[in-house]
Amino acid sequence: MNEENMTPETEVTPPTASAGNDMMPRSEAENLLKALKAEREARKQYERDLKETKASLEKFAEINPDEYTKLQAEAAEAARVQAQFGEAREAIELKYSKQAEAAAQEAAVAKAALQDYQKKYALEKVFYAAGGRTDAADGVSFFDMMAQQVGGNFRQEADGSLTVIDAAGDPVLDKESGKRIFAEDFIASYKVHPIYGTFFKGAKGAGAGIGYGGTDANGMPTEDLSSLSATEMFQRAFGS
């Protein structure tokens, strides 16, 4: 009698996060996996018993060939049933493996969203500490507009601090000191910008004083944007 070919077993890690209303709760998934592991042990014991039975049957065949033939047929039927059960088990494992993978992916997305929120919150504190304007219009604040344009210039470290980075992701260094530029200094440097400078309290581009737009880095006069709304400033700054 040919020995049964067994399908390699696949370990399944219980889902660590819910992937929606159709996901099985963690406790139920763990109980199911425990039951599957118990079934594997039972199947291994069955294989050992089957081998012992085969050896005994071979000896028995020499004594009673007819009875041996009958027992062979019964053993073949048992093997067929066992194979069907194995297929059902594999289908169950595949189903919950996919759900576990989906749950892991959702957890990764949620983690990334949380990191983005934490980074934006840290940047917002830096912006306001530098004198950033707190007013907003039509659901858009000056910080929102600033973060949209310069948020990619920052990386949040494990300790929560912000590092100013270049396009390659490397820290930006001060040309004179060779040290890293502080996030506070980077944000504050926009106070003299002809557009972004209006995002700060009391700043009028590169100049100061009511009604004066200041000059740019080349000494050219700039327009006074203090009378514009947040939406109008956004349109002026980014051409939307």
PDB file of C-alpha atoms in Angstrom:
ATOM      1  CA  MET A   1       0.000   0.000   0.000  1.00  0.00           C
ATOM      2  CA  ASN A   2       1.349   3.448  -1.014  1.00  0.00           C
ATOM      3  CA  GLU A   3       2.027   5.855   1.817  1.00  0.00           C
ATOM      4  CA  GLU A   4      -0.100   8.994   1.917  1.00  0.00           C
ATOM      5  CA  ASN A   5       1.530  12.155   0.501  1.00  0.00           C
ATOM      6  CA  MET A   6       1.137  14.889   3.026  1.00  0.00           C
ATOM      7  CA  THR A   7       0.836  18.593   2.161  1.00  0.00           C
ATOM      8  CA  PRO A   8       3.406  20.847   3.950  1.00  0.00           C
ATOM      9  CA  GLU A   9       1.818  22.703   6.828  1.00  0.00           C
ATOM     10  CA  THR A  10       1.673  26.460   6.919  1.00  0.00           C
ATOM     11  CA  GLU A  11       1.790  28.358  10.205  1.00  0.00           C
ATOM     12  CA  VAL A  12      -0.746  31.159  10.445  1.00  0.00           C
ATOM     13  CA  THR A  13      -0.271  34.176  12.659  1.00  0.00           C
ATOM     14  CA  PRO A  14      -3.486  35.461  14.275  1.00  0.00           C
ATOM     15  CA  PRO A  15      -4.585  38.907  13.026  1.00  0.00           C
ATOM     16  CA  THR A  16      -3.505  41.716  15.304  1.00  0.00           C
ATOM     17  CA  ALA A  17      -6.007  44.295  14.106  1.00  0.00           C
ATOM     18  CA  SER A  18      -9.537  44.315  12.823  1.00  0.00           C
ATOM     19  CA  ALA A  19      -9.845  44.628   9.034  1.00  0.00           C
ATOM     20  CA  GLY A  20     -13.540  45.475   9.057  1.00  0.00           C
ATOM     21  CA  ASN A  21     -16.857  44.107  10.241  1.00  0.00           C
ATOM     22  CA  ASP A  22     -16.315  40.870   8.310  1.00  0.00           C
ATOM     23  CA  MET A  23     -13.098  40.053  10.175  1.00  0.00           C
ATOM     24  CA  MET A  24     -13.139  37.305  12.817  1.00  0.00           C
ATOM     25  CA  PRO A  25     -12.404  38.608  16.342  1.00  0.00           C
ATOM     26  CA  ARG A  26      -8.860  37.943  17.560  1.00  0.00           C
ATOM     27  CA  SER A  27      -9.968  35.546  20.323  1.00  0.00           C
ATOM     28  CA  GLU A  28     -11.980  33.403  17.916  1.00  0.00           C
ATOM     29  CA  ALA A  29      -9.119  33.326  15.420  1.00  0.00           C
ATOM     30  CA  GLU A  30      -6.702  32.192  18.131  1.00  0.00           C
ATOM     31  CA  ASN A  31      -9.092  29.437  19.233  1.00  0.00           C
ATOM     32  CA  LEU A  32      -9.452  28.283  15.639  1.00  0.00           C
ATOM     33  CA  LEU A  33      -5.683  28.137  15.167  1.00  0.00           C
ATOM     34  CA  LYS A  34      -5.303  26.138  18.391  1.00  0.00           C
ATOM     35  CA  ALA A  35      -7.862  23.662  17.072  1.00  0.00           C
ATOM     36  CA  LEU A  36      -5.992  23.412  13.768  1.00  0.00           C
ATOM     37  CA  LYS A  37      -2.716  22.722  15.560  1.00  0.00           C
ATOM     38  CA  ALA A  38      -4.398  20.019  17.612  1.00  0.00           C
ATOM     39  CA  GLU A  39      -5.703  18.497  14.378  1.00  0.00           C
ATOM     40  CA  ARG A  40      -2.163  18.435  12.969  1.00  0.00           C
ATOM     41  CA  GLU A  41      -0.914  16.484  15.971  1.00  0.00           C
ATOM     42  CA  ALA A  42      -3.797  14.066  15.618  1.00  0.00           C
ATOM     43  CA  ARG A  43      -2.995  13.593  11.941  1.00  0.00           C
ATOM     44  CA  LYS A  44       0.663  12.879  12.694  1.00  0.00           C
ATOM     45  CA  GLN A  45      -0.375  10.245  15.209  1.00  0.00           C
ATOM     46  CA  TYR A  46      -2.685   8.779  12.583  1.00  0.00           C
ATOM     47  CA  GLU A  47       0.241   8.487  10.153  1.00  0.00           C
ATOM     48  CA  ARG A  48       2.345   6.666  12.745  1.00  0.00           C
ATOM     49  CA  ASP A  49      -0.493   4.276  13.505  1.00  0.00           C
ATOM     50  CA  LEU A  50      -1.037   3.711   9.796  1.00  0.00           C
ATOM     51  CA  LYS A  51       2.593   2.692   9.294  1.00  0.00           C
ATOM     52  CA  GLU A  52       2.431   0.268  12.200  1.00  0.00           C
ATOM     53  CA  THR A  53      -0.785  -1.154  10.805  1.00  0.00           C
ATOM     54  CA  LYS A  54       0.812  -1.620   7.390  1.00  0.00           C
ATOM     55  CA  ALA A  55       3.678  -3.607   8.871  1.00  0.00           C
ATOM     56  CA  SER A  56       1.252  -5.803  10.765  1.00  0.00           C
ATOM     57  CA  LEU A  57      -0.913  -6.316   7.687  1.00  0.00           C
ATOM     58  CA  GLU A  58       2.038  -7.430   5.607  1.00  0.00           C
ATOM     59  CA  LYS A  59       2.733 -10.143   8.152  1.00  0.00           C
ATOM     60  CA  PHE A  60      -0.963 -10.951   8.360  1.00  0.00           C
ATOM     61  CA  ALA A  61      -1.177 -11.286   4.538  1.00  0.00           C
ATOM     62  CA  GLU A  62       1.005 -14.351   4.694  1.00  0.00           C
ATOM     63  CA  ILE A  63      -1.458 -16.009   7.037  1.00  0.00           C
ATOM     64  CA  ASN A  64      -4.861 -14.872   5.619  1.00  0.00           C
ATOM     65  CA  PRO A  65      -4.626 -13.314   2.107  1.00  0.00           C
ATOM     66  CA  ASP A  66      -8.409 -12.750   1.743  1.00  0.00           C
ATOM     67  CA  GLU A  67      -8.774 -10.889   4.994  1.00  0.00           C
ATOM     68  CA  TYR A  68      -5.672  -8.880   4.117  1.00  0.00           C
ATOM     69  CA  THR A  69      -7.232  -7.742   0.845  1.00  0.00           C
ATOM     70  CA  LYS A  70     -10.351  -6.592   2.706  1.00  0.00           C
ATOM     71  CA  LEU A  71      -8.323  -4.639   5.217  1.00  0.00           C
ATOM     72  CA  GLN A  72      -6.345  -3.001   2.420  1.00  0.00           C
ATOM     73  CA  ALA A  73      -9.555  -1.679   0.870  1.00  0.00           C
ATOM     74  CA  GLU A  74     -10.661  -0.284   4.219  1.00  0.00           C
ATOM     75  CA  ALA A  75      -7.319   1.390   4.723  1.00  0.00           C
ATOM     76  CA  ALA A  76      -7.512   2.962   1.261  1.00  0.00           C
ATOM     77  CA  GLU A  77     -10.941   4.368   2.047  1.00  0.00           C
ATOM     78  CA  ALA A  78      -9.668   5.794   5.327  1.00  0.00           C
ATOM     79  CA  ALA A  79      -6.812   7.467   3.476  1.00  0.00           C
ATOM     80  CA  ARG A  80      -9.243   9.020   0.985  1.00  0.00           C
ATOM     81  CA  VAL A  81     -11.382  10.466   3.795  1.00  0.00           C
ATOM     82  CA  GLN A  82      -8.295  11.793   5.517  1.00  0.00           C
ATOM     83  CA  ALA A  83      -7.171  13.519   2.309  1.00  0.00           C
ATOM     84  CA  GLN A  84     -10.532  15.231   1.953  1.00  0.00           C
ATOM     85  CA  PHE A  85     -10.312  16.448   5.522  1.00  0.00           C
ATOM     86  CA  GLY A  86      -6.836  17.825   4.826  1.00  0.00           C
ATOM     87  CA  GLU A  87      -8.141  19.799   1.850  1.00  0.00           C
ATOM     88  CA  ALA A  88     -10.870  21.320   4.013  1.00  0.00           C
ATOM     89  CA  ARG A  89      -8.301  22.273   6.644  1.00  0.00           C
ATOM     90  CA  GLU A  90      -6.101  23.953   4.044  1.00  0.00           C
ATOM     91  CA  ALA A  91      -9.078  25.947   2.741  1.00  0.00           C
ATOM     92  CA  ILE A  92      -9.794  27.193   6.273  1.00  0.00           C
ATOM     93  CA  GLU A  93      -6.165  28.171   6.846  1.00  0.00           C
ATOM     94  CA  LEU A  94      -6.016  29.994   3.513  1.00  0.00           C
ATOM     95  CA  LYS A  95      -9.161  31.987   4.325  1.00  0.00           C
ATOM     96  CA  TYR A  96      -7.891  33.226   7.677  1.00  0.00           C
ATOM     97  CA  SER A  97      -4.359  33.737   6.392  1.00  0.00           C
ATOM     98  CA  LYS A  98      -5.754  36.242   3.875  1.00  0.00           C
ATOM     99  CA  GLN A  99      -7.765  37.961   6.588  1.00  0.00           C
ATOM    100  CA  ALA A 100      -4.679  38.143   8.794  1.00  0.00           C
ATOM    101  CA  GLU A 101      -2.698  39.674   5.911  1.00  0.00           C
ATOM    102  CA  ALA A 102      -5.460  42.218   5.256  1.00  0.00           C
ATOM    103  CA  ALA A 103      -5.500  43.129   8.949  1.00  0.00           C
ATOM    104  CA  ALA A 104      -1.709  43.618   8.930  1.00  0.00           C
ATOM    105  CA  GLN A 105      -1.942  45.888   5.883  1.00  0.00           C
ATOM    106  CA  GLU A 106      -4.670  47.960   7.499  1.00  0.00           C
ATOM    107  CA  ALA A 107      -2.576  48.272  10.639  1.00  0.00           C
ATOM    108  CA  ALA A 108       0.375  49.502   8.538  1.00  0.00           C
ATOM    109  CA  VAL A 109      -1.822  52.137   6.881  1.00  0.00           C
ATOM    110  CA  ALA A 110      -3.161  53.251  10.257  1.00  0.00           C
ATOM    111  CA  LYS A 111       0.395  53.490  11.628  1.00  0.00           C
ATOM    112  CA  ALA A 112       1.503  55.632   8.685  1.00  0.00           C
ATOM    113  CA  ALA A 113      -1.507  57.932   9.135  1.00  0.00           C
ATOM    114  CA  LEU A 114      -0.705  58.306  12.825  1.00  0.00           C
ATOM    115  CA  GLN A 115       2.913  59.169  12.045  1.00  0.00           C
ATOM    116  CA  ASP A 116       1.796  61.814   9.546  1.00  0.00           C
ATOM    117  CA  TYR A 117      -0.542  63.308  12.149  1.00  0.00           C
ATOM    118  CA  GLN A 118       2.187  63.372  14.808  1.00  0.00           C
ATOM    119  CA  LYS A 119       4.614  65.030  12.393  1.00  0.00           C
ATOM    120  CA  LYS A 120       2.061  67.674  11.384  1.00  0.00           C
ATOM    121  CA  TYR A 121       1.241  68.358  15.037  1.00  0.00           C
ATOM    122  CA  ALA A 122       4.939  68.835  15.845  1.00  0.00           C
ATOM    123  CA  LEU A 123       5.358  71.134  12.837  1.00  0.00           C
ATOM    124  CA  GLU A 124       2.301  73.151  13.839  1.00  0.00           C
ATOM    125  CA  LYS A 125       3.808  73.834  17.256  1.00  0.00           C
ATOM    126  CA  VAL A 126       7.021  75.048  15.613  1.00  0.00           C
ATOM    127  CA  PHE A 127       5.058  77.279  13.241  1.00  0.00           C
ATOM    128  CA  TYR A 128       3.087  78.968  16.025  1.00  0.00           C
ATOM    129  CA  ALA A 129       6.184  79.288  18.214  1.00  0.00           C
ATOM    130  CA  ALA A 130       7.796  81.208  15.354  1.00  0.00           C
ATOM    131  CA  GLY A 131       4.877  83.645  15.332  1.00  0.00           C
ATOM    132  CA  GLY A 132       2.708  81.963  12.732  1.00  0.00           C
ATOM    133  CA  ARG A 133      -0.783  83.409  12.285  1.00  0.00           C
ATOM    134  CA  THR A 134      -3.561  81.385  13.899  1.00  0.00           C
ATOM    135  CA  ASP A 135      -6.524  82.689  11.906  1.00  0.00           C
ATOM    136  CA  ALA A 136      -8.222  80.724   9.128  1.00  0.00           C
ATOM    137  CA  ALA A 137     -10.873  81.161   6.456  1.00  0.00           C
ATOM    138  CA  ASP A 138     -13.123  78.646   4.728  1.00  0.00           C
ATOM    139  CA  GLY A 139     -11.549  75.845   6.718  1.00  0.00           C
ATOM    140  CA  VAL A 140      -8.012  76.712   5.567  1.00  0.00           C
ATOM    141  CA  SER A 141      -5.441  78.087   8.002  1.00  0.00           C
ATOM    142  CA  PHE A 142      -2.102  79.725   7.358  1.00  0.00           C
ATOM    143  CA  PHE A 143      -0.433  76.688   8.895  1.00  0.00           C
ATOM    144  CA  ASP A 144      -2.286  74.356   6.524  1.00  0.00           C
ATOM    145  CA  MET A 145      -0.949  76.288   3.544  1.00  0.00           C
ATOM    146  CA  MET A 146       2.563  76.375   4.971  1.00  0.00           C
ATOM    147  CA  ALA A 147       2.570  72.665   5.853  1.00  0.00           C
ATOM    148  CA  GLN A 148       1.364  71.748   2.371  1.00  0.00           C
ATOM    149  CA  GLN A 149       4.360  73.485   0.822  1.00  0.00           C
ATOM    150  CA  VAL A 150       7.200  72.781   3.269  1.00  0.00           C
ATOM    151  CA  GLY A 151       6.015  69.690   5.157  1.00  0.00           C
ATOM    152  CA  GLY A 152       8.138  67.469   2.925  1.00  0.00           C
ATOM    153  CA  ASN A 153      11.260  69.266   4.153  1.00  0.00           C
ATOM    154  CA  PHE A 154      10.927  67.646   7.575  1.00  0.00           C
ATOM    155  CA  ARG A 155      11.382  64.186   9.036  1.00  0.00           C
ATOM    156  CA  GLN A 156      10.171  63.309  12.518  1.00  0.00           C
ATOM    157  CA  GLU A 157      12.642  61.325  14.586  1.00  0.00           C
ATOM    158  CA  ALA A 158      11.887  58.616  17.152  1.00  0.00           C
ATOM    159  CA  ASP A 159      12.115  61.150  19.977  1.00  0.00           C
ATOM    160  CA  GLY A 160       9.484  63.353  18.307  1.00  0.00           C
ATOM    161  CA  SER A 161      11.900  66.047  17.141  1.00  0.00           C
ATOM    162  CA  LEU A 162      11.885  67.370  13.578  1.00  0.00           C
ATOM    163  CA  THR A 163      14.903  67.239  11.278  1.00  0.00           C
ATOM    164  CA  VAL A 164      15.173  69.507   8.240  1.00  0.00           C
ATOM    165  CA  ILE A 165      16.060  67.308   5.242  1.00  0.00           C
ATOM    166  CA  ASP A 166      16.914  67.804   1.584  1.00  0.00           C
ATOM    167  CA  ALA A 167      15.424  66.063  -1.459  1.00  0.00           C
ATOM    168  CA  ALA A 168      17.620  63.004  -0.808  1.00  0.00           C
ATOM    169  CA  GLY A 169      16.409  62.715   2.781  1.00  0.00           C
ATOM    170  CA  ASP A 170      19.709  63.882   4.297  1.00  0.00           C
ATOM    171  CA  PRO A 171      19.827  66.485   7.080  1.00  0.00           C
ATOM    172  CA  VAL A 172      20.341  70.044   5.849  1.00  0.00           C
ATOM    173  CA  LEU A 173      23.470  71.621   7.282  1.00  0.00           C
ATOM    174  CA  ASP A 174      24.217  75.280   7.930  1.00  0.00           C
ATOM    175  CA  LYS A 175      26.825  76.457   5.416  1.00  0.00           C
ATOM    176  CA  GLU A 176      28.745  78.447   8.018  1.00  0.00           C
ATOM    177  CA  SER A 177      28.688  76.230  11.104  1.00  0.00           C
ATOM    178  CA  GLY A 178      28.291  72.855   9.397  1.00  0.00           C
ATOM    179  CA  LYS A 179      25.675  71.916  11.973  1.00  0.00           C
ATOM    180  CA  ARG A 180      22.136  70.799  11.327  1.00  0.00           C
ATOM    181  CA  ILE A 181      19.573  73.529  10.810  1.00  0.00           C
ATOM    182  CA  PHE A 182      16.947  73.640  13.531  1.00  0.00           C
ATOM    183  CA  ALA A 183      13.323  73.262  12.464  1.00  0.00           C
ATOM    184  CA  GLU A 184      12.515  76.489  14.334  1.00  0.00           C
ATOM    185  CA  ASP A 185      15.145  78.438  12.386  1.00  0.00           C
ATOM    186  CA  PHE A 186      14.026  76.925   9.088  1.00  0.00           C
ATOM    187  CA  ILE A 187      10.405  77.974   9.633  1.00  0.00           C
ATOM    188  CA  ALA A 188      11.400  81.403  10.963  1.00  0.00           C
ATOM    189  CA  SER A 189      13.468  82.043   7.820  1.00  0.00           C
ATOM    190  CA  TYR A 190      10.209  82.316   5.867  1.00  0.00           C
ATOM    191  CA  LYS A 191       9.311  85.502   7.714  1.00  0.00           C
ATOM    192  CA  VAL A 192      11.230  87.490   5.111  1.00  0.00           C
ATOM    193  CA  HIS A 193       9.649  85.689   2.166  1.00  0.00           C
ATOM    194  CA  PRO A 194       7.400  87.968   0.059  1.00  0.00           C
ATOM    195  CA  ILE A 195       4.515  85.476   0.235  1.00  0.00           C
ATOM    196  CA  TYR A 196       5.134  83.181   3.178  1.00  0.00           C
ATOM    197  CA  GLY A 197       6.172  86.149   5.296  1.00  0.00           C
ATOM    198  CA  THR A 198       2.524  87.215   5.434  1.00  0.00           C
ATOM    199  CA  PHE A 199       1.756  83.922   7.220  1.00  0.00           C
ATOM    200  CA  PHE A 200       3.397  85.313  10.353  1.00  0.00           C
ATOM    201  CA  LYS A 201       2.161  87.897  12.829  1.00  0.00           C
ATOM    202  CA  GLY A 202       3.566  91.357  12.246  1.00  0.00           C
ATOM    203  CA  ALA A 203       5.525  90.238   9.163  1.00  0.00           C
ATOM    204  CA  LYS A 204       5.096  91.959   5.800  1.00  0.00           C
ATOM    205  CA  GLY A 205       7.247  89.984   3.460  1.00  0.00           C
ATOM    206  CA  ALA A 206      10.830  91.198   3.766  1.00  0.00           C
ATOM    207  CA  GLY A 207       9.808  94.469   5.451  1.00  0.00           C
ATOM    208  CA  ALA A 208       7.708  95.635   8.355  1.00  0.00           C
ATOM    209  CA  GLY A 209       4.980  98.143   9.112  1.00  0.00           C
ATOM    210  CA  ILE A 210       1.348  98.456   8.148  1.00  0.00           C
ATOM    211  CA  GLY A 211       0.760  98.914   4.440  1.00  0.00           C
ATOM    212  CA  TYR A 212       4.327  98.150   3.496  1.00  0.00           C
ATOM    213  CA  GLY A 213       5.031  95.018   1.490  1.00  0.00           C
ATOM    214  CA  GLY A 214       8.792  95.040   2.066  1.00  0.00           C
ATOM    215  CA  THR A 215      11.414  94.004  -0.460  1.00  0.00           C
ATOM    216  CA  ASP A 216      12.579  90.629  -1.666  1.00  0.00           C
ATOM    217  CA  ALA A 217      16.109  89.211  -1.476  1.00  0.00           C
ATOM    218  CA  ASN A 218      17.036  91.234  -4.548  1.00  0.00           C
ATOM    219  CA  GLY A 219      15.778  94.491  -3.059  1.00  0.00           C
ATOM    220  CA  MET A 220      12.699  94.637  -5.250  1.00  0.00           C
ATOM    221  CA  PRO A 221       9.472  96.008  -3.724  1.00  0.00           C
ATOM    222  CA  THR A 222       6.844  93.431  -2.880  1.00  0.00           C
ATOM    223  CA  GLU A 223       3.101  93.728  -2.707  1.00  0.00           C
ATOM    224  CA  ASP A 224       1.283  94.250   0.601  1.00  0.00           C
ATOM    225  CA  LEU A 225      -0.936  91.202   1.060  1.00  0.00           C
ATOM    226  CA  SER A 226      -2.229  91.981   4.540  1.00  0.00           C
ATOM    227  CA  SER A 227      -5.709  92.804   3.262  1.00  0.00           C
ATOM    228  CA  LEU A 228      -6.132  89.481   1.450  1.00  0.00           C
ATOM    229  CA  SER A 229      -8.045  86.564   2.900  1.00  0.00           C
ATOM    230  CA  ALA A 230      -6.374  83.197   3.553  1.00  0.00           C
ATOM    231  CA  THR A 231      -7.964  81.788   0.399  1.00  0.00           C
ATOM    232  CA  GLU A 232      -6.770  84.692  -1.748  1.00  0.00           C
ATOM    233  CA  MET A 233      -3.266  84.374  -0.337  1.00  0.00           C
ATOM    234  CA  PHE A 234      -3.282  80.671  -1.129  1.00  0.00           C
ATOM    235  CA  GLN A 235      -4.281  81.426  -4.710  1.00  0.00           C
ATOM    236  CA  ARG A 236      -1.583  84.071  -5.023  1.00  0.00           C
ATOM    237  CA  ALA A 237       1.073  81.817  -3.550  1.00  0.00           C
ATOM    238  CA  PHE A 238       0.360  78.584  -5.365  1.00  0.00           C
ATOM    239  CA  GLY A 239      -1.550  79.620  -8.477  1.00  0.00           C
ATOM    240  CA  SER A 240      -4.720  77.646  -7.690  1.00  0.00           C
TER     241      SER A 240
END
